[in-house]
Amino acid sequence: MATNSHINPNARRRKEKLDVNELFNELHSGQVSALSRAITLVESTAGGDSAFAKAIIKQALPESGKSFRLGITGVPGVGKSTFIESLGRQLIERGKKVAVLAIDPSSNISRGSILGDKTRMEELVKSDQAFIRPSPAGTTLGGVARKTREAIILCEAAGYDFIIVETVGVGQSETAVHSMTDFFLLLKLAGAGDDLQGIKRGIMEMADAIIINKADGENQTAAKHARREFKNAIHLMPQKDHGWPTQVLTCSGLNNIGITEVIEEINNYQTHATANSSFTNKRNAQELYWFHQTIEDAIKTNFYNRPEVIAKLAVLEQKVLSKKKSPFDAAGELLAL
Amino acid sequence: MATNSHINPNARRRKEKLDVNELFNELHSGQVSALSRAITLVESTAGGDSAFAKAIIKQALPESGKSFRLGITGVPGVGKSTFIESLGRQLIERGKKVAVLAIDPSSNISRGSILGDKTRMEELVKSDQAFIRPSPAGTTLGGVARKTREAIILCEAAGYDFIIVETVGVGQSETAVHSMTDFFLLLKLAGAGDDLQGIKRGIMEMADAIIINKADGENQTAAKHARREFKNAIHLMPQKDHGWPTQVLTCSGLNNIGITEVIEEINNYQTHATANSSFTNKRNAQELYWFHQTIEDAIKTNFYNRPEVIAKLAVLEQKVLSKKKSPFDAAGELLAL
């Protein structure tokens, strides 16, 4: 698998020769190589100010937004790849063009990024109706998330009408995926009791549907039991803004069982959310979320990176912890700098 | 009930004549009138830079932190006052000095603030071992929270060793209370089905214990059923950092049933959290949370209040929503100002 560090130098060299209109036209006509190149270029300059990256996104923006964006999370071992393979195949059978992207802020270090090993989705990789892209490299979640969000826009402009964004849930990456997708799936395992270990705070309440995977063979009874437990638990949680009750389904990605029901659930949600306008409202709220989040991340980073703040911060934190200053007083001192 | 707007002019006039050492000594010796006056002064200048307020907090800080801080939330009608009355009385019987504070960012408007009507806690009000203070006035949650947090410090310096902070949960006030207390109680109602309506996102996962109140008379069966449901739901949630499993208890604040068990649960938690150091770790994390929260609130407010930002913000938001600019591009434009 080629990593960004291998691609970037070539990309930069090629950039000078590239015509943005030409690349966009190729991308817009559905050429996979153009889409790949556009994503690579946008990724390599994200956070920077490359006129080229800006121009390609500017052209893609009006053509974007027409897909259904599905977020998927679940701990390693839950069978995400097999589930996506099975789901993606069925979507393609129904005439969809499927793009699979990933957010994994740890991929920079591990290289063993989710989706990196494309062979895990053998059939999907072979289909000319599927586009699979590993998690972009990056040192901050904000940077990685921005790259993935811009990749969504490019995929949509290239005609992909079903975008799957998966994450293993490192750091706050579920929140990032939740904030860039229309529907958020939590994949769970039944049996072995370990289904309850890996769950992170807030994920249950983010999920628009909980899918208990590997509900096959000896696992079926445990899966049914887990389903009942989750259904009861969800009953005790606040309703979503979109008013669509969170469903709990069981499936087997491996055996292609229950996948049709997942697609039906997504379709039903889409019909419901379109009818009550919550689909558009959520998208608009997400756009503004990323706008404000980018601003606030930047002003925080700017503040904490100022040399006089760096010089004072640790000292003030110690004064707070040793009760020499109240947190408010210490904050005031830092802000006065 | 006197509101801040009535108290402040007097407070300011009195300030000149006051000696900070004298007031602190009176407060430290447990004089309720000195504690009240100190809180009023700190409240009236919170956010400002009064040398007096700073000085009294500075003196109180080293004497603070020795209490147990209990947060309580629950929708209106759940019986918070009756519960606190019953709990407070039993704590006093066990030799505690109890202070009851409140956070209600809406109290400014409604005047009908929680704890405003002190008659709801008749017996507690009469006890010389209890100190009850309504929610401070304020226009922002940050301001109200800061005042309450400084009131905790003053109460502790005055010898109160059990601090109860209650909230009705307006806006993000539960998060504020959760971030200033050692143990967070969620009060719920059983029966009538409406127990599930008012619950807000994230509250279940914040709770260190869920108490089903009004488990008396005909409600007892429903309370037992609700208890079982919540126990199952909690089982599906991520464990807390402190490693203490969230308990679900039933009680009747009105009939003093189950309150002893609540106190025992709190005591057991305290023993556990002290032994594994999570008690101190949580307190330290909270101090740093308020330090950074204050900083970040201030830099955000400063940024969004700049005239050139105000002039540009709405226009850029519209460009984002109409897909003329990506959120990242628009954010960059605002940041460049």
XYZ file of C-alpha atoms in Angstrom:
674
model
C 0.000 0.000 0.000
C 1.354 3.403 -0.923
C 1.404 5.843 1.953
C 0.964 9.573 1.639
C 4.640 10.215 2.138
C 5.299 8.265 -1.019
C 2.552 9.913 -2.975
C 3.061 13.527 -2.004
C 6.330 14.283 -3.820
C 4.909 12.952 -7.073
C 1.673 14.760 -6.484
C 3.473 18.026 -6.002
C 5.581 17.588 -9.075
C 2.515 16.711 -11.109
C 0.538 19.666 -9.762
C 2.354 22.292 -11.791
C 1.419 20.535 -14.987
C -2.179 19.943 -13.977
C -5.105 21.976 -15.087
C -7.765 22.192 -12.394
C -10.643 22.314 -14.869
C -9.330 19.289 -16.695
C -8.898 17.290 -13.489
C -12.338 18.288 -12.278
C -13.956 17.320 -15.579
C -12.287 13.920 -15.456
C -13.374 13.473 -11.844
C -16.909 14.654 -12.597
C -17.189 12.162 -15.437
C -16.416 9.410 -12.925
C -12.768 8.641 -13.698
C -11.420 6.892 -10.638
C -7.834 7.918 -11.305
C -8.844 11.591 -11.349
C -10.789 11.191 -8.100
C -7.788 9.500 -6.469
C -5.438 12.204 -7.650
C -7.761 14.992 -6.488
C -8.078 13.457 -3.027
C -4.309 13.027 -2.788
C -3.733 16.640 -3.744
C -6.336 17.957 -1.323
C -4.938 15.722 1.419
C -1.381 16.830 0.883
C -2.288 20.494 1.183
C -5.088 20.335 3.740
C -4.509 23.005 6.316
C -2.247 24.757 3.841
C -3.508 27.223 1.346
C -2.813 25.647 -2.008
C -4.761 27.448 -4.690
C -5.129 24.142 -6.483
C -6.793 22.339 -3.577
C -9.083 25.296 -2.995
C -10.058 25.427 -6.635
C -10.914 21.751 -6.960
C -13.053 21.833 -3.780
C -14.738 25.011 -4.997
C -15.694 23.265 -8.233
C -16.801 20.103 -6.455
C -18.902 21.815 -3.760
C -21.994 22.610 -5.874
C -21.934 18.999 -7.147
C -21.707 17.568 -3.638
C -24.294 16.644 -1.035
C -26.364 14.291 -3.134
C -25.220 11.068 -1.508
C -26.302 9.286 1.616
C -23.491 9.441 4.161
C -23.271 6.490 6.519
C -20.973 6.469 9.547
C -19.872 3.163 11.028
C -18.003 2.524 14.261
C -17.146 -0.522 16.323
C -14.180 -1.911 18.193
C -11.476 -3.888 16.353
C -12.658 -7.440 15.835
C -16.314 -6.557 15.500
C -16.199 -7.371 11.799
C -16.447 -3.928 10.229
C -14.698 -4.863 6.982
C -16.824 -7.958 6.429
C -19.954 -5.983 7.255
C -19.007 -3.176 4.849
C -18.125 -5.697 2.151
C -21.517 -7.334 2.493
C -23.424 -4.041 2.767
C -21.503 -2.467 -0.101
C -22.178 -5.403 -2.412
C -25.909 -5.265 -1.766
C -25.964 -1.510 -2.304
C -24.201 -1.938 -5.641
C -26.735 -4.597 -6.618
C -29.377 -1.946 -5.981
C -27.641 0.420 -8.365
C -25.617 2.498 -5.923
C -22.064 3.729 -6.413
C -20.339 3.195 -3.087
C -17.324 5.018 -1.661
C -15.677 3.768 1.531
C -13.523 6.212 3.478
C -11.988 5.942 6.913
C -10.918 8.099 9.827
C -8.149 6.755 11.966
C -5.967 9.429 13.580
C -3.549 6.696 14.699
C -2.849 5.471 11.154
C 0.104 7.820 10.903
C 1.969 5.886 13.518
C 0.748 2.360 13.002
C 0.618 2.341 9.184
C -1.664 -0.642 9.736
C -4.601 1.640 9.144
C -8.160 0.435 8.809
C -8.909 -0.137 5.158
C -5.184 -0.071 4.556
C -5.328 -3.768 3.972
C -7.700 -3.581 1.055
C -7.683 -7.324 0.607
C -10.110 -7.465 3.509
C -12.784 -6.228 1.097
C -11.874 -8.388 -1.857
C -15.095 -8.235 -3.788
C -15.778 -4.560 -3.151
C -12.277 -3.688 -4.345
C -12.908 -5.476 -7.633
C -16.181 -3.687 -8.361
C -16.019 -0.667 -10.638
C -18.949 0.752 -8.665
C -16.909 0.939 -5.466
C -14.155 3.318 -4.420
C -12.116 2.488 -1.316
C -9.723 4.909 0.310
C -7.675 4.281 3.474
C -7.567 6.793 6.297
C -5.486 9.845 5.436
C -2.326 10.423 7.423
C -2.216 13.246 9.887
C -1.071 14.192 13.332
C -4.298 15.794 14.556
C -7.849 14.513 14.444
C -8.905 17.903 13.082
C -6.549 17.546 10.140
C -7.532 13.953 9.418
C -11.230 14.792 9.716
C -10.917 17.739 7.356
C -9.223 15.561 4.752
C -11.952 12.919 5.002
C -14.680 15.539 4.828
C -13.184 16.997 1.673
C -12.795 13.495 0.250
C -16.566 13.028 0.754
C -17.197 16.146 -1.340
C -14.911 14.908 -4.115
C -16.477 11.426 -4.107
C -19.940 12.958 -4.368
C -18.859 15.166 -7.248
C -17.527 12.008 -8.923
C -20.982 10.444 -8.739
C -20.743 8.211 -5.669
C -24.164 8.305 -4.072
C -23.534 6.191 -1.005
C -20.571 7.163 1.167
C -19.482 4.979 4.051
C -17.114 6.506 6.615
C -15.715 4.046 9.111
C -13.674 4.557 12.241
C -12.168 2.370 14.941
C -12.929 5.098 17.422
C -9.502 6.367 18.424
C -9.752 9.529 20.525
C -12.723 11.629 19.493
C -12.927 10.172 16.001
C -16.484 8.862 16.481
C -17.648 12.387 17.159
C -15.913 13.491 13.964
C -17.562 10.737 11.893
C -20.928 11.368 13.565
C -20.602 15.032 12.580
C -20.029 14.304 8.902
C -22.602 11.570 8.268
C -26.379 11.351 7.957
C -26.781 8.114 9.864
C -24.463 6.629 12.448
C -24.222 2.862 12.900
C -22.723 1.270 15.975
C -21.535 -2.278 15.292
C -21.507 -4.544 18.333
C -20.583 -8.129 19.076
C -22.801 -10.522 20.946
C -21.586 -13.150 23.320
C -18.326 -13.516 25.192
C -19.410 -10.599 27.369
C -16.691 -8.469 25.828
C -19.292 -6.615 23.791
C -19.680 -4.276 26.754
C -16.018 -3.613 27.389
C -14.902 -1.530 24.462
C -17.834 0.851 24.334
C -16.937 4.479 24.804
C -18.873 7.176 26.582
C -21.522 8.860 24.502
C -21.401 6.397 21.605
C -24.654 4.676 22.510
C -26.465 7.999 22.410
C -24.848 8.962 19.102
C -25.961 5.777 17.355
C -28.938 5.984 15.002
C -28.926 2.195 14.883
C -27.107 -0.533 16.789
C -26.215 -3.600 14.739
C -25.174 -6.770 16.528
C -22.819 -8.456 14.111
C -21.684 -12.082 13.907
C -25.193 -13.242 14.784
C -24.498 -16.629 13.261
C -23.909 -20.212 14.366
C -23.625 -20.589 18.123
C -23.749 -16.852 18.549
C -27.393 -16.503 17.577
C -28.879 -16.897 21.034
C -26.399 -14.483 22.550
C -27.120 -11.999 19.755
C -30.852 -12.156 20.413
C -30.231 -11.628 24.101
C -27.937 -8.672 23.435
C -30.539 -7.204 21.109
C -33.163 -7.310 23.844
C -30.777 -5.702 26.332
C -29.863 -2.882 23.979
C -33.487 -2.285 23.078
C -34.344 -1.847 26.745
C -31.383 0.434 27.292
C -32.261 2.645 24.333
C -35.763 2.948 25.682
C -34.221 4.828 28.635
C -32.306 7.288 26.487
C -33.399 10.660 25.189
C -34.947 10.735 21.738
C -32.963 12.097 18.818
C -33.736 15.464 17.257
C -34.822 13.690 14.073
C -37.454 11.797 16.034
C -36.519 8.428 14.494
C -36.236 5.746 17.165
C -32.880 3.971 17.350
C -33.312 0.397 16.120
C -31.335 -2.595 17.287
C -30.773 -5.224 14.585
C -28.767 -8.407 14.356
C -26.830 -9.510 11.299
C -24.054 -11.665 9.987
C -21.764 -9.818 7.637
C -19.986 -13.095 6.930
C -23.137 -14.963 5.902
C -24.987 -11.999 4.406
C -27.814 -12.380 6.881
C -29.741 -9.323 8.051
C -27.960 -6.890 5.722
C -31.117 -6.279 3.687
C -32.859 -5.265 6.908
C -30.075 -2.790 7.672
C -30.502 -1.215 4.229
C -34.272 -1.067 4.738
C -33.784 0.619 8.096
C -31.518 3.215 6.478
C -34.030 3.784 3.673
C -36.875 4.175 6.159
C -34.838 6.667 8.131
C -34.042 8.634 4.999
C -37.714 8.809 4.009
C -38.664 9.911 7.516
C -35.884 12.487 7.877
C -36.506 13.936 4.434
C -40.230 14.263 5.159
C -39.734 16.166 8.426
C -36.781 18.206 7.071
C -34.451 16.897 9.764
C -32.182 15.498 7.030
C -31.390 18.970 5.680
C -31.388 20.547 9.133
C -28.782 18.050 10.310
C -26.596 18.643 7.245
C -26.786 22.408 7.746
C -25.961 22.045 11.431
C -22.972 19.880 10.468
C -21.678 22.488 8.017
C -21.850 25.159 10.692
C -20.319 22.778 13.231
C -17.222 22.312 11.046
C -17.057 26.039 10.333
C -17.085 26.948 14.031
C -15.021 23.957 15.096
C -12.263 24.965 12.660
C -12.328 28.531 13.966
C -12.275 27.506 17.594
C -9.542 24.915 17.135
C -7.418 27.537 15.399
C -7.850 30.281 17.987
C -7.165 27.805 20.802
C -4.055 26.490 19.053
C -2.881 30.040 18.359
C -3.373 31.009 21.981
C -1.688 27.972 23.525
C 1.211 28.218 21.045
C 2.115 31.782 21.972
C 5.568 31.734 23.591
C 4.483 33.817 26.596
C 1.529 31.450 27.182
C 3.756 28.377 26.897
C 6.154 29.948 29.382
C 3.388 30.605 31.911
C 0.915 27.735 31.471
C 2.568 24.962 33.469
C 3.421 27.333 36.308
C -0.182 28.513 36.543
C -1.527 24.957 36.384
C 0.691 24.085 39.331
C -0.559 27.118 41.250
C -4.129 26.002 40.596
C -3.432 22.450 41.760
C -1.609 23.618 44.868
C -4.478 26.025 45.682
C -2.324 29.117 45.420
C -4.680 30.489 42.777
C -8.257 29.755 41.836
C -8.709 28.437 38.266
C -10.539 31.657 37.355
C -7.829 33.868 38.777
C -5.115 31.863 37.000
C -7.048 31.978 33.730
C -7.369 35.747 34.074
C -3.624 36.040 34.512
C -2.941 34.035 31.358
C -5.515 35.989 29.375
C -3.996 39.293 30.465
C -0.735 38.409 28.685
C -36.043 36.638 48.716
C -33.462 39.350 48.141
C -31.945 39.243 44.670
C -28.441 40.281 43.786
C -29.607 43.511 42.257
C -30.879 44.517 45.683
C -27.841 43.347 47.534
C -25.104 44.694 45.320
C -25.360 48.416 46.008
C -25.189 47.783 49.768
C -22.413 45.302 49.300
C -20.359 47.779 47.366
C -20.932 50.520 49.887
C -20.001 48.196 52.723
C -16.885 46.958 50.941
C -14.843 50.080 51.530
C -15.351 49.750 55.249
C -14.666 46.042 55.318
C -11.406 44.508 56.269
C -10.732 41.337 54.324
C -8.845 39.673 57.169
C -11.613 40.445 59.597
C -14.312 39.080 57.281
C -12.288 35.979 56.581
C -11.671 35.334 60.273
C -15.385 35.631 61.001
C -16.173 33.314 58.094
C -13.490 30.854 59.118
C -14.868 30.730 62.649
C -18.178 29.645 61.153
C -20.212 32.850 61.342
C -23.046 32.423 58.870
C -23.505 36.163 58.350
C -19.836 36.506 57.327
C -20.154 33.564 54.924
C -23.273 35.103 53.378
C -21.612 38.460 52.980
C -18.463 36.957 51.469
C -20.497 34.999 48.914
C -22.520 38.088 48.029
C -19.369 40.123 47.514
C -17.697 37.448 45.417
C -20.889 37.009 43.405
C -21.298 40.687 42.712
C -17.785 40.991 41.358
C -17.337 37.623 39.673
C -15.867 38.164 36.272
C -14.685 41.567 37.429
C -11.413 42.109 39.112
C -12.282 43.308 42.576
C -9.246 43.149 44.801
C -11.553 42.319 47.679
C -13.124 39.279 46.037
C -9.718 38.033 44.956
C -8.330 38.460 48.443
C -11.117 36.583 50.202
C -10.886 33.672 47.746
C -7.111 33.661 48.113
C -7.464 33.315 51.871
C -10.195 30.687 51.599
C -8.455 28.504 49.004
C -5.950 26.764 51.311
C -8.829 26.031 53.721
C -11.011 24.578 50.979
C -11.359 21.116 49.487
C -12.036 19.218 52.698
C -15.729 18.596 52.072
C -17.572 15.988 50.097
C -19.220 17.667 47.113
C -22.451 16.078 45.957
C -24.149 17.072 42.697
C -27.876 16.444 42.266
C -29.968 16.794 39.145
C -33.479 15.815 38.128
C -36.386 17.339 36.265
C -38.824 19.665 38.053
C -41.318 17.623 40.033
C -38.905 14.796 40.815
C -38.809 15.882 44.452
C -35.315 17.360 44.725
C -36.117 19.675 47.638
C -37.802 16.964 49.682
C -34.935 14.602 48.918
C -32.318 17.171 49.911
C -34.260 18.016 53.075
C -34.330 14.361 54.068
C -30.712 13.708 53.071
C -29.475 16.898 54.731
C -31.212 16.092 58.005
C -29.666 12.647 58.176
C -26.232 14.028 57.359
C -26.576 16.576 60.178
C -27.595 13.778 62.545
C -24.308 12.123 61.603
C -22.419 15.244 62.598
C -22.006 16.895 59.199
C -22.315 20.588 58.454
C -24.307 20.796 55.218
C -24.324 23.579 52.626
C -26.866 23.524 49.806
C -26.086 25.585 46.708
C -27.784 25.691 43.332
C -27.044 26.358 39.692
C -29.901 27.611 37.608
C -28.852 29.870 34.729
C -32.526 30.703 34.130
C -33.059 32.119 37.613
C -32.227 35.586 36.385
C -35.302 35.674 34.253
C -37.757 33.572 36.179
C -36.851 34.742 39.691
C -38.572 31.539 40.769
C -35.171 29.994 41.175
C -34.632 26.594 42.678
C -33.975 26.974 46.381
C -35.368 30.472 46.080
C -38.403 29.310 47.960
C -36.565 28.254 51.074
C -39.743 27.158 52.763
C -39.505 24.005 50.704
C -36.734 22.898 53.046
C -38.317 23.968 56.293
C -36.354 21.849 58.708
C -33.014 22.264 57.008
C -33.440 26.020 57.021
C -33.975 25.988 60.767
C -30.847 23.949 61.527
C -27.726 25.862 62.500
C -25.707 23.088 60.862
C -27.163 23.866 57.429
C -26.497 26.741 55.052
C -28.819 27.204 52.082
C -28.112 29.572 49.235
C -30.242 30.092 46.119
C -28.759 30.057 42.640
C -26.757 33.200 41.891
C -28.063 35.509 39.204
C -26.202 35.708 35.936
C -26.676 35.871 32.223
C -24.219 33.139 31.236
C -23.795 29.626 32.560
C -20.064 30.311 32.851
C -20.694 33.257 35.137
C -23.248 31.436 37.272
C -21.017 28.364 37.511
C -18.014 30.410 38.584
C -20.024 32.056 41.350
C -21.238 28.696 42.622
C -17.763 27.233 42.457
C -16.348 30.108 44.499
C -19.257 29.759 46.940
C -18.192 26.112 47.466
C -14.702 27.307 48.416
C -16.090 29.844 50.871
C -18.483 27.289 52.425
C -15.634 24.844 52.887
C -13.462 27.501 54.492
C -16.402 28.182 56.830
C -16.351 24.562 57.978
C -19.136 23.000 55.901
C -18.000 19.485 55.155
C -20.832 18.277 52.949
C -21.743 20.480 49.996
C -24.800 19.733 47.906
C -25.068 21.460 44.532
C -28.401 21.025 42.812
C -29.551 21.948 39.330
C -32.737 21.631 37.317
C -30.618 21.034 34.256
C -31.184 24.123 32.155
C -28.799 24.246 29.178
C -25.469 22.678 30.036
C -25.847 23.196 33.776
C -25.588 19.467 34.562
C -22.161 19.401 32.965
C -21.184 22.373 35.119
C -22.408 20.701 38.315
C -20.823 17.396 37.301
C -17.521 19.237 36.850
C -17.541 20.737 40.339
C -18.691 17.774 42.417
C -17.223 14.473 43.601
C -20.343 12.400 43.086
C -23.235 13.073 40.744
C -26.741 11.879 41.601
C -29.483 11.625 39.033
C -32.931 11.712 40.636
C -35.650 9.968 38.642
C -39.337 9.322 39.016
C -40.932 5.941 38.639
C -44.317 5.327 37.138
C -46.476 7.359 34.821
C -43.934 6.661 32.062
C -42.886 10.293 32.096
C -39.696 9.345 33.903
C -38.130 8.776 30.497
C -39.255 11.987 28.841
C -37.236 14.668 30.554
C -33.892 12.923 30.458
C -31.194 14.783 28.582
C -28.430 13.380 26.445
C -25.339 12.353 28.350
C -26.875 12.606 31.816
C -27.218 8.856 32.308
C -23.515 8.417 31.629
C -22.576 11.270 33.956
C -24.481 9.815 36.892
C -22.496 8.068 39.620
C -25.795 6.840 41.047
C -29.399 6.897 39.880
C -31.982 7.332 42.619
C -35.612 6.607 41.871
C -37.519 8.923 44.167
C -41.136 8.775 45.358
C -40.865 5.017 45.736
C -43.771 5.018 48.167
C -47.404 3.926 48.286
C -48.727 2.785 44.936
C -45.505 3.790 43.247
C -43.435 1.022 44.801
C -43.967 -1.569 42.104
C -43.263 0.921 39.337
C -40.128 2.039 41.180
C -38.850 -1.519 41.429
C -39.509 -2.030 37.740
C -37.729 1.215 36.832
C -34.808 0.186 39.015
C -34.426 -3.077 37.115
C -34.608 -1.291 33.774
C -31.973 1.256 34.729
C -29.705 -1.436 36.143
C -29.820 -3.262 32.819
C -29.188 -0.074 30.890
C -26.200 0.900 33.023
C -24.762 -2.530 32.452
C -24.436 -1.548 28.757
C -22.619 1.696 29.449
C -18.903 2.319 29.693
C -17.370 2.117 33.148
C -16.348 5.286 34.911
C -12.693 6.262 35.297
C -13.040 5.789 39.046
C -14.044 2.173 38.494
C -17.013 2.377 40.870
C -20.123 0.827 39.311
C -23.143 3.136 39.039
C -25.808 1.977 41.500
C -29.538 2.306 41.049
C -31.433 2.829 44.316
C -35.020 3.611 45.207
C -36.073 5.989 47.951
C -38.836 8.155 49.296
C -37.619 11.577 50.292
C -41.077 12.298 51.717
C -41.137 9.235 53.979
C -37.404 9.105 54.718
C -37.131 5.654 53.198
C -33.930 4.596 51.485
C -31.992 7.763 52.368
C -29.655 5.874 54.696
C -28.783 3.592 51.781
C -27.974 6.611 49.622
C -25.606 7.929 52.294
C -24.008 4.492 52.599
C -23.518 4.357 48.843
C -21.827 7.761 48.914
C -19.610 6.668 51.818
C -18.646 3.460 50.034
C -17.789 5.416 46.914
C -15.663 7.839 48.921
C -13.738 4.989 50.556
C -13.193 3.348 47.178
C -12.195 6.540 45.342
C -9.847 7.625 48.113
C -8.158 4.226 48.146
C -7.476 4.198 44.398
C -6.615 7.939 44.280
C -9.374 8.635 41.778
C -10.920 11.073 44.267
C -7.905 13.394 44.122
C -7.327 12.757 40.415
C -10.893 13.809 39.635
C -10.580 16.962 41.760
C -7.322 17.898 40.021
C -8.852 17.244 36.607
C -11.781 19.470 37.584
C -9.476 22.316 38.647
C -7.688 22.157 35.296
C -11.013 21.843 33.476
C -12.214 25.143 34.964
C -8.861 26.786 34.279
C -8.915 25.816 30.589
C -12.668 26.284 30.203
C -12.377 29.846 31.465
C -9.524 30.549 29.069
C -11.282 29.021 26.084
C -14.606 30.694 26.791
C -12.815 34.038 26.999
C -10.813 33.694 23.779
C -13.910 32.503 21.906
C -15.992 35.385 23.240
C -13.222 37.849 22.384
C -12.968 36.513 18.864
C -16.683 36.421 18.108
C -17.162 39.890 19.628
C -14.628 41.566 17.357
C -16.486 44.032 15.104
C -14.849 42.718 11.901
C -15.814 39.151 12.847
C -19.392 40.158 13.643
C -19.582 41.930 10.283
C -18.375 38.857 8.386
C -19.766 35.878 10.328
C -23.338 35.713 9.060
C -22.240 36.260 5.466
C -19.729 33.414 5.684
C -22.255 31.103 7.350
C -24.592 31.734 4.427
C -21.804 30.995 1.938
C -21.139 27.703 3.742
C -24.812 26.726 3.720
C -25.237 27.630 0.056
C -22.068 25.650 -0.822
C -20.200 28.669 -2.134
C -17.428 27.979 0.355
C -16.360 24.921 2.304
C -16.555 25.344 6.096
C -12.741 25.137 6.267
C -12.257 27.767 3.595
C -14.785 30.076 5.258
C -13.146 29.561 8.647
C -9.770 30.434 7.132
C -11.198 33.666 5.770
C -12.566 34.673 9.166
C -9.318 33.765 10.899
C -7.306 35.830 8.437
C -9.041 39.008 9.592
